[in-house]
PDB file of C-alpha atoms in Angstrom:
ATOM      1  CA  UNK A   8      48.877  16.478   4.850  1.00  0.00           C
ATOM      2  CA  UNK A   9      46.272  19.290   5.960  1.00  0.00           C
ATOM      3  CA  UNK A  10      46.720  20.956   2.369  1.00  0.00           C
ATOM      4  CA  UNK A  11      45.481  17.254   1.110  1.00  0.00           C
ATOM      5  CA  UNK A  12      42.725  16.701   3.394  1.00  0.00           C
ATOM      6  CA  UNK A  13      41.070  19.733   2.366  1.00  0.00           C
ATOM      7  CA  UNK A  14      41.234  19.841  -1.445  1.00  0.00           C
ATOM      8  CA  UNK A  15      38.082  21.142  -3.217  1.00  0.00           C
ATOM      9  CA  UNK A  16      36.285  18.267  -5.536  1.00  0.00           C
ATOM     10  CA  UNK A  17      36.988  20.797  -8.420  1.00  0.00           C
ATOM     11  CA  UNK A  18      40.858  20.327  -8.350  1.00  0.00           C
ATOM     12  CA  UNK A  19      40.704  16.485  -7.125  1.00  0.00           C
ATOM     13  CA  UNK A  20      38.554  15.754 -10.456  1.00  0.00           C
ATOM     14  CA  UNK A  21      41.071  16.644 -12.387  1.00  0.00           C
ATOM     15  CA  UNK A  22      43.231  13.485 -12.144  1.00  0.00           C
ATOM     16  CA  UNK A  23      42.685  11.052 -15.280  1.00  0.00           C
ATOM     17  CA  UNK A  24      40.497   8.109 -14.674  1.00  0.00           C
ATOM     18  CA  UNK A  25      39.872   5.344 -16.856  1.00  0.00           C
ATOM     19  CA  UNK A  26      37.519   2.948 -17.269  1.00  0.00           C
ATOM     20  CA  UNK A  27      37.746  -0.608 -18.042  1.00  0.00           C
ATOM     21  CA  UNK A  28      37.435  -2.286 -21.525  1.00  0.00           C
ATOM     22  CA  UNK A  29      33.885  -3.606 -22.047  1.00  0.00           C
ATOM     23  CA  UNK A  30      31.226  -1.565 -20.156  1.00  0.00           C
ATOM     24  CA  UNK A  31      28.162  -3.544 -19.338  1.00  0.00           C
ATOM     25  CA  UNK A  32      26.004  -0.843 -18.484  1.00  0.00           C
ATOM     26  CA  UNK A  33      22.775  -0.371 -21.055  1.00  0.00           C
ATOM     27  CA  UNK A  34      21.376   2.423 -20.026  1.00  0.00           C
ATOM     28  CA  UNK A  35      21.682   4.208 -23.271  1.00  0.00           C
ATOM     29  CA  UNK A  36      21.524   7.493 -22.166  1.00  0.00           C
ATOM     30  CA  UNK A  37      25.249   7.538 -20.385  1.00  0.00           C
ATOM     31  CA  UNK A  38      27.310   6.083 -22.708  1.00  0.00           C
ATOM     32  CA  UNK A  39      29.755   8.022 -24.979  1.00  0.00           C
ATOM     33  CA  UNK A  40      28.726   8.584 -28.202  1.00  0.00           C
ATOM     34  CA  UNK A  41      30.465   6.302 -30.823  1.00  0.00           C
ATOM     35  CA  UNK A  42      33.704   7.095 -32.618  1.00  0.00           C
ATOM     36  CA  UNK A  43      33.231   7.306 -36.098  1.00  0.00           C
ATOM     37  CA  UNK A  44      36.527   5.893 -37.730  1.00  0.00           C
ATOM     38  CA  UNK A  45      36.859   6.882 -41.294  1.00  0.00           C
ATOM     39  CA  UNK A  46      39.343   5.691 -43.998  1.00  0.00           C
ATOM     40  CA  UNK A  47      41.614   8.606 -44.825  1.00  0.00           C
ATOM     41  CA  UNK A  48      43.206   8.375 -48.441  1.00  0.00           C
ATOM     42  CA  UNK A  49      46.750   7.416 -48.363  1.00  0.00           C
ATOM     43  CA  UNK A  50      48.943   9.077 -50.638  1.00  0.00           C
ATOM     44  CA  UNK A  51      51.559   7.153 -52.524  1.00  0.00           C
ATOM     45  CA  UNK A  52      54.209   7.764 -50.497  1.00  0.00           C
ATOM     46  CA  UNK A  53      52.641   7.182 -47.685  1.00  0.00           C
ATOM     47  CA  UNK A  54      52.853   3.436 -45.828  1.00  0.00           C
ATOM     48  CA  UNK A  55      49.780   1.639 -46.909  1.00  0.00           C
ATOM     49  CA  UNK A  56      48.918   0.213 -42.557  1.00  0.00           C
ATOM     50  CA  UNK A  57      45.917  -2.053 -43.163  1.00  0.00           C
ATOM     51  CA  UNK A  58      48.315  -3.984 -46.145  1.00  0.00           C
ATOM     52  CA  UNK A  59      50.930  -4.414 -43.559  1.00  0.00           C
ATOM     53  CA  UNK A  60      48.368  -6.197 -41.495  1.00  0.00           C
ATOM     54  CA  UNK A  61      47.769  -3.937 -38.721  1.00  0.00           C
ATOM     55  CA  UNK A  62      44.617  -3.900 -36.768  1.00  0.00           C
ATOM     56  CA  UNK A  63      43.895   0.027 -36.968  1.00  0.00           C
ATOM     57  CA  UNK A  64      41.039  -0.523 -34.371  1.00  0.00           C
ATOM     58  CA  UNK A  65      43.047  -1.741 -31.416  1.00  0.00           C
ATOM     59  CA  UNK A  66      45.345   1.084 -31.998  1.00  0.00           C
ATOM     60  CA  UNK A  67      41.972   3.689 -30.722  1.00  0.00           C
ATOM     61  CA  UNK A  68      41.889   4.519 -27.249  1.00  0.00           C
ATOM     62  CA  UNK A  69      39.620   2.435 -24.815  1.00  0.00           C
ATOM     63  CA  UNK A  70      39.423   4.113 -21.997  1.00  0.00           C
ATOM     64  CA  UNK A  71      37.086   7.445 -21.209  1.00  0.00           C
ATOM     65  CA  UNK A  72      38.366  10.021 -19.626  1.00  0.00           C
ATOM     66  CA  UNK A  73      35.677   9.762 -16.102  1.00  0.00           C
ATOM     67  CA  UNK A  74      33.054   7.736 -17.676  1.00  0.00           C
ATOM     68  CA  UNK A  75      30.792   7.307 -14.739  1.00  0.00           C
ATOM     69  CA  UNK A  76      29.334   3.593 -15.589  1.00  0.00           C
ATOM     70  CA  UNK A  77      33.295   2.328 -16.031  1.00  0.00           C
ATOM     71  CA  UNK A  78      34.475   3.600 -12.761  1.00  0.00           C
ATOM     72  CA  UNK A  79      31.696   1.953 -11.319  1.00  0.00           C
ATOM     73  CA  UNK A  80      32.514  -1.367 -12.641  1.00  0.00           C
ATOM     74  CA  UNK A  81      35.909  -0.637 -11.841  1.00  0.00           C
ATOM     75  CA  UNK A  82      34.965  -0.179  -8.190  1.00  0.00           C
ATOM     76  CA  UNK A  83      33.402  -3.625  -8.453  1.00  0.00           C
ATOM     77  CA  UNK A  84      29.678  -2.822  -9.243  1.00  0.00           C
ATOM     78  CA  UNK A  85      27.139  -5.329  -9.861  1.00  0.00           C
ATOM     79  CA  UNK A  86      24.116  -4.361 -12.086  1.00  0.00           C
ATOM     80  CA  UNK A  87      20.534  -5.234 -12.797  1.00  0.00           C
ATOM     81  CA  UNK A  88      19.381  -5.525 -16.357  1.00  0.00           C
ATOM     82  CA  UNK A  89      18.958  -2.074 -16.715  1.00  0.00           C
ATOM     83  CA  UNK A  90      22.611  -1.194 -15.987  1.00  0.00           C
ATOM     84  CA  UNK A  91      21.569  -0.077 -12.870  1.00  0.00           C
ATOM     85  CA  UNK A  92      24.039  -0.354  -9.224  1.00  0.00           C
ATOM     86  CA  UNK A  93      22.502  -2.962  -6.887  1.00  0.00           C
ATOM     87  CA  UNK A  94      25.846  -3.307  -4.693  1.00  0.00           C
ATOM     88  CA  UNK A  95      29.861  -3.241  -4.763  1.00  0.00           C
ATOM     89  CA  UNK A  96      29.773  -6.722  -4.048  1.00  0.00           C
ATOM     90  CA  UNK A  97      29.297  -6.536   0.001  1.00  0.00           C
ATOM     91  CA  UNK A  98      25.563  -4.796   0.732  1.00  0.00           C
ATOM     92  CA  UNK A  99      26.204  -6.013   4.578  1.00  0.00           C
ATOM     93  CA  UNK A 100      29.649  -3.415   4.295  1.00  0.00           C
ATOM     94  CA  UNK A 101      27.688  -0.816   2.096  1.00  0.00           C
ATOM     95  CA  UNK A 102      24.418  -0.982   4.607  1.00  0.00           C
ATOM     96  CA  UNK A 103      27.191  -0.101   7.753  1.00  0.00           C
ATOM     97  CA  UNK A 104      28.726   2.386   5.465  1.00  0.00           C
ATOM     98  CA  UNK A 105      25.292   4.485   5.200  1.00  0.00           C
ATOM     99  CA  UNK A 106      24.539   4.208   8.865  1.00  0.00           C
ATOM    100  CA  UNK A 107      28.298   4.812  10.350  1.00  0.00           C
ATOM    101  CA  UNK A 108      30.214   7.086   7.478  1.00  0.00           C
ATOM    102  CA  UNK A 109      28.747   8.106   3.901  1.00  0.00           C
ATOM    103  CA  UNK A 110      27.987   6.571   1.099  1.00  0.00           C
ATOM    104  CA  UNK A 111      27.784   7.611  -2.411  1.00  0.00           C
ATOM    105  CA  UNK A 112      24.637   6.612  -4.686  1.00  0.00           C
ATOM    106  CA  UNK A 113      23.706   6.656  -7.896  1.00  0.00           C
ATOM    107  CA  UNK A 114      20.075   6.637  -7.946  1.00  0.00           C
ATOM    108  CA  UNK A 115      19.118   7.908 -11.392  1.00  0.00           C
ATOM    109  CA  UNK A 116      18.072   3.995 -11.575  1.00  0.00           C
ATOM    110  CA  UNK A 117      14.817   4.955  -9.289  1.00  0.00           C
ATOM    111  CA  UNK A 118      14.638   8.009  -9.853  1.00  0.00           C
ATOM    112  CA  UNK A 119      14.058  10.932 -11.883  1.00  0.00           C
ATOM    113  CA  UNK A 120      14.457  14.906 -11.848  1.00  0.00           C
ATOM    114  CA  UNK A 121      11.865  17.091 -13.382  1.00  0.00           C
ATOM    115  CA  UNK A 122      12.010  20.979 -14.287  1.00  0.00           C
ATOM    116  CA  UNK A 123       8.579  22.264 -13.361  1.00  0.00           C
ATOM    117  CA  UNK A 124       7.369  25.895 -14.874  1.00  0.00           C
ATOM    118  CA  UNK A 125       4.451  27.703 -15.685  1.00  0.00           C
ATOM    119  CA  UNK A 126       0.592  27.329 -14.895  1.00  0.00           C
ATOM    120  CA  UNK A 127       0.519  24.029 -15.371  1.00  0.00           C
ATOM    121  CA  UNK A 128       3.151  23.314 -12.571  1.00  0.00           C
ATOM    122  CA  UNK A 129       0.619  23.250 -10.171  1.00  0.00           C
ATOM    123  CA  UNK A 130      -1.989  21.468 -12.142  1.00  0.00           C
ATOM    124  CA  UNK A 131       0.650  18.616 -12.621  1.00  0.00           C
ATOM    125  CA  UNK A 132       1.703  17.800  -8.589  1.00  0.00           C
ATOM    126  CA  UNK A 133      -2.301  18.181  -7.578  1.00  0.00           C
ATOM    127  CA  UNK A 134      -2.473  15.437 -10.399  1.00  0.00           C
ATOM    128  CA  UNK A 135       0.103  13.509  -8.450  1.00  0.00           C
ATOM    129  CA  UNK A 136      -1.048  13.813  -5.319  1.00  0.00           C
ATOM    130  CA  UNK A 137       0.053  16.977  -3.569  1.00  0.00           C
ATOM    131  CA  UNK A 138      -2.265  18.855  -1.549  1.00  0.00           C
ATOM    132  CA  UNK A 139      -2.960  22.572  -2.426  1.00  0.00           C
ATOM    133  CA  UNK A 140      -2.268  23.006   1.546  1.00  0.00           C
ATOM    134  CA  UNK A 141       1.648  22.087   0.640  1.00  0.00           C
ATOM    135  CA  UNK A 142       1.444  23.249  -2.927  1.00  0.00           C
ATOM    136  CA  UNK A 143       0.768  27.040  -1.325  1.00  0.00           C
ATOM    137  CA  UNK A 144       3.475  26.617   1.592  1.00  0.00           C
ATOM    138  CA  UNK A 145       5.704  25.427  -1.226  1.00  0.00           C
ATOM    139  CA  UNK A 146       5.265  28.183  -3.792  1.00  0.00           C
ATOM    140  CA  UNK A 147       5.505  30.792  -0.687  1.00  0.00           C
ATOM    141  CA  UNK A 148       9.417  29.694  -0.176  1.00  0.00           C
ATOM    142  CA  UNK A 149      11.821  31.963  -1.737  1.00  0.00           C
ATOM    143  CA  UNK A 150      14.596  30.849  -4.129  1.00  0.00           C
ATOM    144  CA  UNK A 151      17.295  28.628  -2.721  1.00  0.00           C
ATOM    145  CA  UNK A 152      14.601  26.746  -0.810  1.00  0.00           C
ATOM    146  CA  UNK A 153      12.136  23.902  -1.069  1.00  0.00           C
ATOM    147  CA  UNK A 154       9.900  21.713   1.000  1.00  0.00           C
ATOM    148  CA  UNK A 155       9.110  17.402   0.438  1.00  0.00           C
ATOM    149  CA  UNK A 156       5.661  16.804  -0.993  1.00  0.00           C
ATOM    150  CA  UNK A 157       3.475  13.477  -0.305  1.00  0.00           C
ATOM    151  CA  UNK A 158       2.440  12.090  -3.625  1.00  0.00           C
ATOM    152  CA  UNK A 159       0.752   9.501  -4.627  1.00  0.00           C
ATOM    153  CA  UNK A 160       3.107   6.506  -4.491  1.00  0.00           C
ATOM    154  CA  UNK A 161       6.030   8.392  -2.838  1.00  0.00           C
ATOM    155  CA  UNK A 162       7.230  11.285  -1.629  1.00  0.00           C
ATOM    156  CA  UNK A 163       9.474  13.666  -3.752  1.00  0.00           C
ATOM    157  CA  UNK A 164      11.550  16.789  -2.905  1.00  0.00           C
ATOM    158  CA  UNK A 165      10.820  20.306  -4.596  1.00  0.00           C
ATOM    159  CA  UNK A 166      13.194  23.153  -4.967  1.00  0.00           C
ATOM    160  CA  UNK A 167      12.221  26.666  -5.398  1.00  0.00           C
ATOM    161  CA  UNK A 168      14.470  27.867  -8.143  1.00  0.00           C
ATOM    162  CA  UNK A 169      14.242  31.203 -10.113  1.00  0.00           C
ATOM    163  CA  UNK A 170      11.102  30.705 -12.530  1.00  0.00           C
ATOM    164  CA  UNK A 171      10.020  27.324 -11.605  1.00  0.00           C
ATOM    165  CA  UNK A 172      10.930  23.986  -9.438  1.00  0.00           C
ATOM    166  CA  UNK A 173      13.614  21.334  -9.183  1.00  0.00           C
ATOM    167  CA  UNK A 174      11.763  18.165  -8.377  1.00  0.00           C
ATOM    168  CA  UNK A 175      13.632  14.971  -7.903  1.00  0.00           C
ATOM    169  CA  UNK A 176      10.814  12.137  -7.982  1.00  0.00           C
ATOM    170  CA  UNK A 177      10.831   8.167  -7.938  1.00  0.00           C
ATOM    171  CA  UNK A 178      10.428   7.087 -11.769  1.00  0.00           C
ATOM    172  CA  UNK A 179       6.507   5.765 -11.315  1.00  0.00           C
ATOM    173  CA  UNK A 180       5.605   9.123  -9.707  1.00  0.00           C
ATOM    174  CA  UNK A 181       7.095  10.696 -12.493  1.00  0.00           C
ATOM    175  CA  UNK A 182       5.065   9.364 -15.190  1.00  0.00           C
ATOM    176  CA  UNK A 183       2.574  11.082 -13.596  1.00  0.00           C
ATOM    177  CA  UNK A 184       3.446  14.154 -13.441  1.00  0.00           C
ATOM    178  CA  UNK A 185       5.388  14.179 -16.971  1.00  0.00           C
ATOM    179  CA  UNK A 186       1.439  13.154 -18.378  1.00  0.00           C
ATOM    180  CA  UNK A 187       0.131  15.887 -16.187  1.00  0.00           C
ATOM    181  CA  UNK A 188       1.817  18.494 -16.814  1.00  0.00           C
ATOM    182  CA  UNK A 189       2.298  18.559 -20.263  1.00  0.00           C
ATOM    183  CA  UNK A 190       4.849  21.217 -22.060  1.00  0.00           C
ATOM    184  CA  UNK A 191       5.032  22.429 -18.029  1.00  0.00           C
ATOM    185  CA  UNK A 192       7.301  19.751 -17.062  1.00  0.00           C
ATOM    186  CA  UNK A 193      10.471  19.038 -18.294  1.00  0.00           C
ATOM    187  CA  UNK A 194      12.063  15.204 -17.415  1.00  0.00           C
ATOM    188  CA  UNK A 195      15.912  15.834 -17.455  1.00  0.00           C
ATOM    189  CA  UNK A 196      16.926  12.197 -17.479  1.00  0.00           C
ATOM    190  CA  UNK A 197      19.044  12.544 -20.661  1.00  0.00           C
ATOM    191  CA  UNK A 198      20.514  15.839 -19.331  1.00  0.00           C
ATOM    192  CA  UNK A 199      21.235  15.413 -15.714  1.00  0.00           C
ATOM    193  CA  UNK A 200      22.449  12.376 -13.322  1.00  0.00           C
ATOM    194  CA  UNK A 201      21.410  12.034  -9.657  1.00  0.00           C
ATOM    195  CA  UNK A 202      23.787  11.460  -7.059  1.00  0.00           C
ATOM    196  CA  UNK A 203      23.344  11.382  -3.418  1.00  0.00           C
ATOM    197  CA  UNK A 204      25.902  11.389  -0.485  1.00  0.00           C
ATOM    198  CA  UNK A 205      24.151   9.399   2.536  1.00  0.00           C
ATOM    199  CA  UNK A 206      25.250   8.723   6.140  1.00  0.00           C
ATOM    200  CA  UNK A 207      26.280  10.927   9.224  1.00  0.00           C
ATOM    201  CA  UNK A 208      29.980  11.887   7.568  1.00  0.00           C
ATOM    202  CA  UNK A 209      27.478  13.393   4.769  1.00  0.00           C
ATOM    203  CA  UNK A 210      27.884  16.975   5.928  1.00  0.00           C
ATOM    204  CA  UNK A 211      31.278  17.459   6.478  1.00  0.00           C
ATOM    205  CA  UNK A 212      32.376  15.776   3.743  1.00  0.00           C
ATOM    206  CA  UNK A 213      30.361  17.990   1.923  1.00  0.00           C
ATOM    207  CA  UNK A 214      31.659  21.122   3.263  1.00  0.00           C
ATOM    208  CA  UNK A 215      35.260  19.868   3.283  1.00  0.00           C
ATOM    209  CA  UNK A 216      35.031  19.259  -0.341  1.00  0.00           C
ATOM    210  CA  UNK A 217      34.409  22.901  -0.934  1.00  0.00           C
ATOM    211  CA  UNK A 218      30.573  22.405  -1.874  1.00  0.00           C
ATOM    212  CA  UNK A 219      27.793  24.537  -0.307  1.00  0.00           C
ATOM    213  CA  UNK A 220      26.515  23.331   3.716  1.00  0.00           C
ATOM    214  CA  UNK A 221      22.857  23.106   2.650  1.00  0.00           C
ATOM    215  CA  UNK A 222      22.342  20.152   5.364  1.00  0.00           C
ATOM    216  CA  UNK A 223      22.654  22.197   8.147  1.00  0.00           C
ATOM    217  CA  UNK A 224      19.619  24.276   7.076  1.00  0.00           C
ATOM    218  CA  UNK A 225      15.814  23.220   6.281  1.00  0.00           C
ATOM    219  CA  UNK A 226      14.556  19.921   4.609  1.00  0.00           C
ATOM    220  CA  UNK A 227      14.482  20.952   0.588  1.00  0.00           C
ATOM    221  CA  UNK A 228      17.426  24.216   0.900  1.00  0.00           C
ATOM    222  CA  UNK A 229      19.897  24.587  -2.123  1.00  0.00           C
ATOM    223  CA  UNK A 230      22.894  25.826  -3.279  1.00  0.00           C
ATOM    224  CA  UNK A 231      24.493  25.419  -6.913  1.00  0.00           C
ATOM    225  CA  UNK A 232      28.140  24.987  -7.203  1.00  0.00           C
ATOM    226  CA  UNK A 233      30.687  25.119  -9.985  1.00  0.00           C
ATOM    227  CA  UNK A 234      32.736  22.017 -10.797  1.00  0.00           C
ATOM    228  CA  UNK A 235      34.559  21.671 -14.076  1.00  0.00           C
ATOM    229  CA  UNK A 236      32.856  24.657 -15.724  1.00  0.00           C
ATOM    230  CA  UNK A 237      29.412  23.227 -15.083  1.00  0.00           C
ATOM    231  CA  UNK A 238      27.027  23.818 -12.586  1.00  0.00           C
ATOM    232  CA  UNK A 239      25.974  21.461  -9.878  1.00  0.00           C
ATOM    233  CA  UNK A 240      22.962  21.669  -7.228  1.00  0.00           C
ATOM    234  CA  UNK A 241      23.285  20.146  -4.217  1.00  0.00           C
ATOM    235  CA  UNK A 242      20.284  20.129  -2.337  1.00  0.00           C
ATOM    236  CA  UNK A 243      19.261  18.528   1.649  1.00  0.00           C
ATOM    237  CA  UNK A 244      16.840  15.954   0.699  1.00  0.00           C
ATOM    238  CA  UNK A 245      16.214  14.970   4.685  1.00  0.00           C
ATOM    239  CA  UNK A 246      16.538  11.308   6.156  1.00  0.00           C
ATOM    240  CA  UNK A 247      15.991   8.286   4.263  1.00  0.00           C
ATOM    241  CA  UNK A 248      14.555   6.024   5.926  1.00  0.00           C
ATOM    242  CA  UNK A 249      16.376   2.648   5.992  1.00  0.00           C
ATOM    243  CA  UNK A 250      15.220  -1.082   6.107  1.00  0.00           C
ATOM    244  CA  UNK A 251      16.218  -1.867   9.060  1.00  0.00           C
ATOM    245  CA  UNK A 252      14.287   1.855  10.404  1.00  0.00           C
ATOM    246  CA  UNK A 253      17.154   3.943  10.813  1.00  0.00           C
ATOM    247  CA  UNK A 254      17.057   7.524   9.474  1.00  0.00           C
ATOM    248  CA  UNK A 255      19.705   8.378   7.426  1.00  0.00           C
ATOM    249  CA  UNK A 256      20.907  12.509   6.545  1.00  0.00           C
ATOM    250  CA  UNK A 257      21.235  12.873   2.634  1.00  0.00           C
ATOM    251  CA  UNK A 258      22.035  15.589   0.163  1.00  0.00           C
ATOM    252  CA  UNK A 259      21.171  14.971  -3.435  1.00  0.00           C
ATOM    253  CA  UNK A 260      23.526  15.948  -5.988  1.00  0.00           C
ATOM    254  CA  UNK A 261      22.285  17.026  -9.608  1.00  0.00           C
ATOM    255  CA  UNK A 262      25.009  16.831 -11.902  1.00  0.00           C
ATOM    256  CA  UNK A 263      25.358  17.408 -16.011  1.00  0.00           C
ATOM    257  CA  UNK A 264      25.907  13.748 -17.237  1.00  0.00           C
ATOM    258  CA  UNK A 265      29.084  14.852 -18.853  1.00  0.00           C
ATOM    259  CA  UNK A 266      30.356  15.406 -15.302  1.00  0.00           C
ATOM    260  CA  UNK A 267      29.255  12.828 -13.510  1.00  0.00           C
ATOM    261  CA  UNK A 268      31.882   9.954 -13.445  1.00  0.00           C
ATOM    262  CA  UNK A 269      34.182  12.771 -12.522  1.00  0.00           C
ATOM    263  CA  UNK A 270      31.924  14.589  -9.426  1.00  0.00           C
ATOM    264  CA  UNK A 271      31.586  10.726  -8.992  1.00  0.00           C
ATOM    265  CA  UNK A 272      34.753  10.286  -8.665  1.00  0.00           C
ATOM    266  CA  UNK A 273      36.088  13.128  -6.813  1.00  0.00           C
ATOM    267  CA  UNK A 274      34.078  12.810  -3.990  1.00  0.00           C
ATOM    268  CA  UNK A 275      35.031   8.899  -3.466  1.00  0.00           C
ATOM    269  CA  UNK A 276      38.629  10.609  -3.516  1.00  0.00           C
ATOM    270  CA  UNK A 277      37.285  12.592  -0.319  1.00  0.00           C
ATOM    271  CA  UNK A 278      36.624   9.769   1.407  1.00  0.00           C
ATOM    272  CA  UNK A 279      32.838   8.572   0.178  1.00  0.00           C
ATOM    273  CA  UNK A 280      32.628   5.273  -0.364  1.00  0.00           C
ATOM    274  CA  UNK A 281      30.377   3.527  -3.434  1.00  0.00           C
ATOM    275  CA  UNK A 282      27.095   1.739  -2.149  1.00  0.00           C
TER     276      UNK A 282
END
């Protein structure tokens, strides 16, 4: 059973997963893009279907292949009106989840993640908020590092990345900076999913799924990763700070919204559970 226990996400993903019949998800953005279904000409020996009665749409396929809004429905999620997570239908279990083993999150709801590059990065987080004390200290880091910055209305997390900054932001902070910045800032909603992994398991599940250890290091460090042929940055976002005042350890996964029902899933397979 040790071979199990320590399978990397990337071969664990590749199990199929299906999603139920009716997704009630809106959030535009993450669902599949229609099938087209065209009438084909039938030739005349050919066995006209539709006069025979048959129903040639219930014959498509209804499930998607790791469709990240049907596996959470199929984990029993309930969502607000903007197809968003709010539980898995026992927040007392979920909250002990996050404080006692980890939790998985999808928090692309609340939040957003930004590319930031150019002149005008800096221009757009003194806009928000940001000091030019922690603006300097931030642009001072190296690559593969990164530092939280106070904003006005909420603090966000900013990763020093080759050319420019990773910024994962609540939404109305965002808005900010997207007017700020102008062509500097790029929002990568319709691109990119957020994920996080929460609770003191958070690490080692981490590591044991065969994803960098950033959470051992400084507040903001991070590592990209390869998981089905695309890449994925996971990032030590700090402690959240819970209701009830207890810190919790996170790392924030950014993830290619093709991939993200599967990382999704692959990492409940390792033992996270959905909160």
């Amino acid at each position: 059973h040790k071979a199990a226990a320590t399978m990397s996400i990337a071969r664990v993903a590749r199990f199929a997963v299906t999603a139920p019949h009716a997704v009630r998800r809106a959030t535009a953005a993450r669902r599949p893009s229609p099938v087209v279904r065209r009438k084909v000409a039938v030739r005349s020996n050919e066995i006209d279907l539709e006069a025979l009665g048959l129903d040639l749409d219930a014959l498509m396929p209804t499930s998607i292949l790791g469709d990240l809004e049907g596996l959470q429905e199929e984990a029993g999620a309930e969502f607000d009106d903007d197809g968003v997570p709010l539980n898995f239908g026992d927040s007392a279990y979920e909250a002990d989840i996050l404080r006692t083993k980890v939790g998985i999150v999808d928090r692309s709801g609340g939040w957003r993640v930004l590319r930031l590059a150019g002149p005008g990065a800096v221009d757009a987080l003194k806009a928000a908020g940001a000091t030019g004390e922690d603006i300097d200290a931030l642009m001072a880091k190296g690559p593969g590092r990164g530092a939280p910055l106070d904003l006005d209305g909420g603090r966000c997390a900013a990763h020093v990345q080759a050319g420019g900054l990773l910024v994962t932001v609540p939404v109305a902070v965002a808005d900010t900076l997207v007017e700020a910045g102008g062509d500097a800032v790029k929002d990568l909603a319709e691109q990119c999913t957020l994920l996080s992994l929460v609770g003191p398991d958070a690490a080692e599940l981490l590591v044991r799924s065969g994803a960098p250890g950033v959470m051992e290091q400084e507040v903001g460090t991070h590592a990209t990763f390869g998981f089905e042929g695309c890449p994925v940055v996971a990032a030590f976002g700090g402690d959240l700070l819970a209701a009830d005042g207890t810190f919790l350890a996170a790392v924030n996964l950014v993830a290619d919204e093709g991939i993200a029902g599967l990382l999704w899933n692959a990492l409940k397979g390792q033992g996270a559970e959905p909160v």
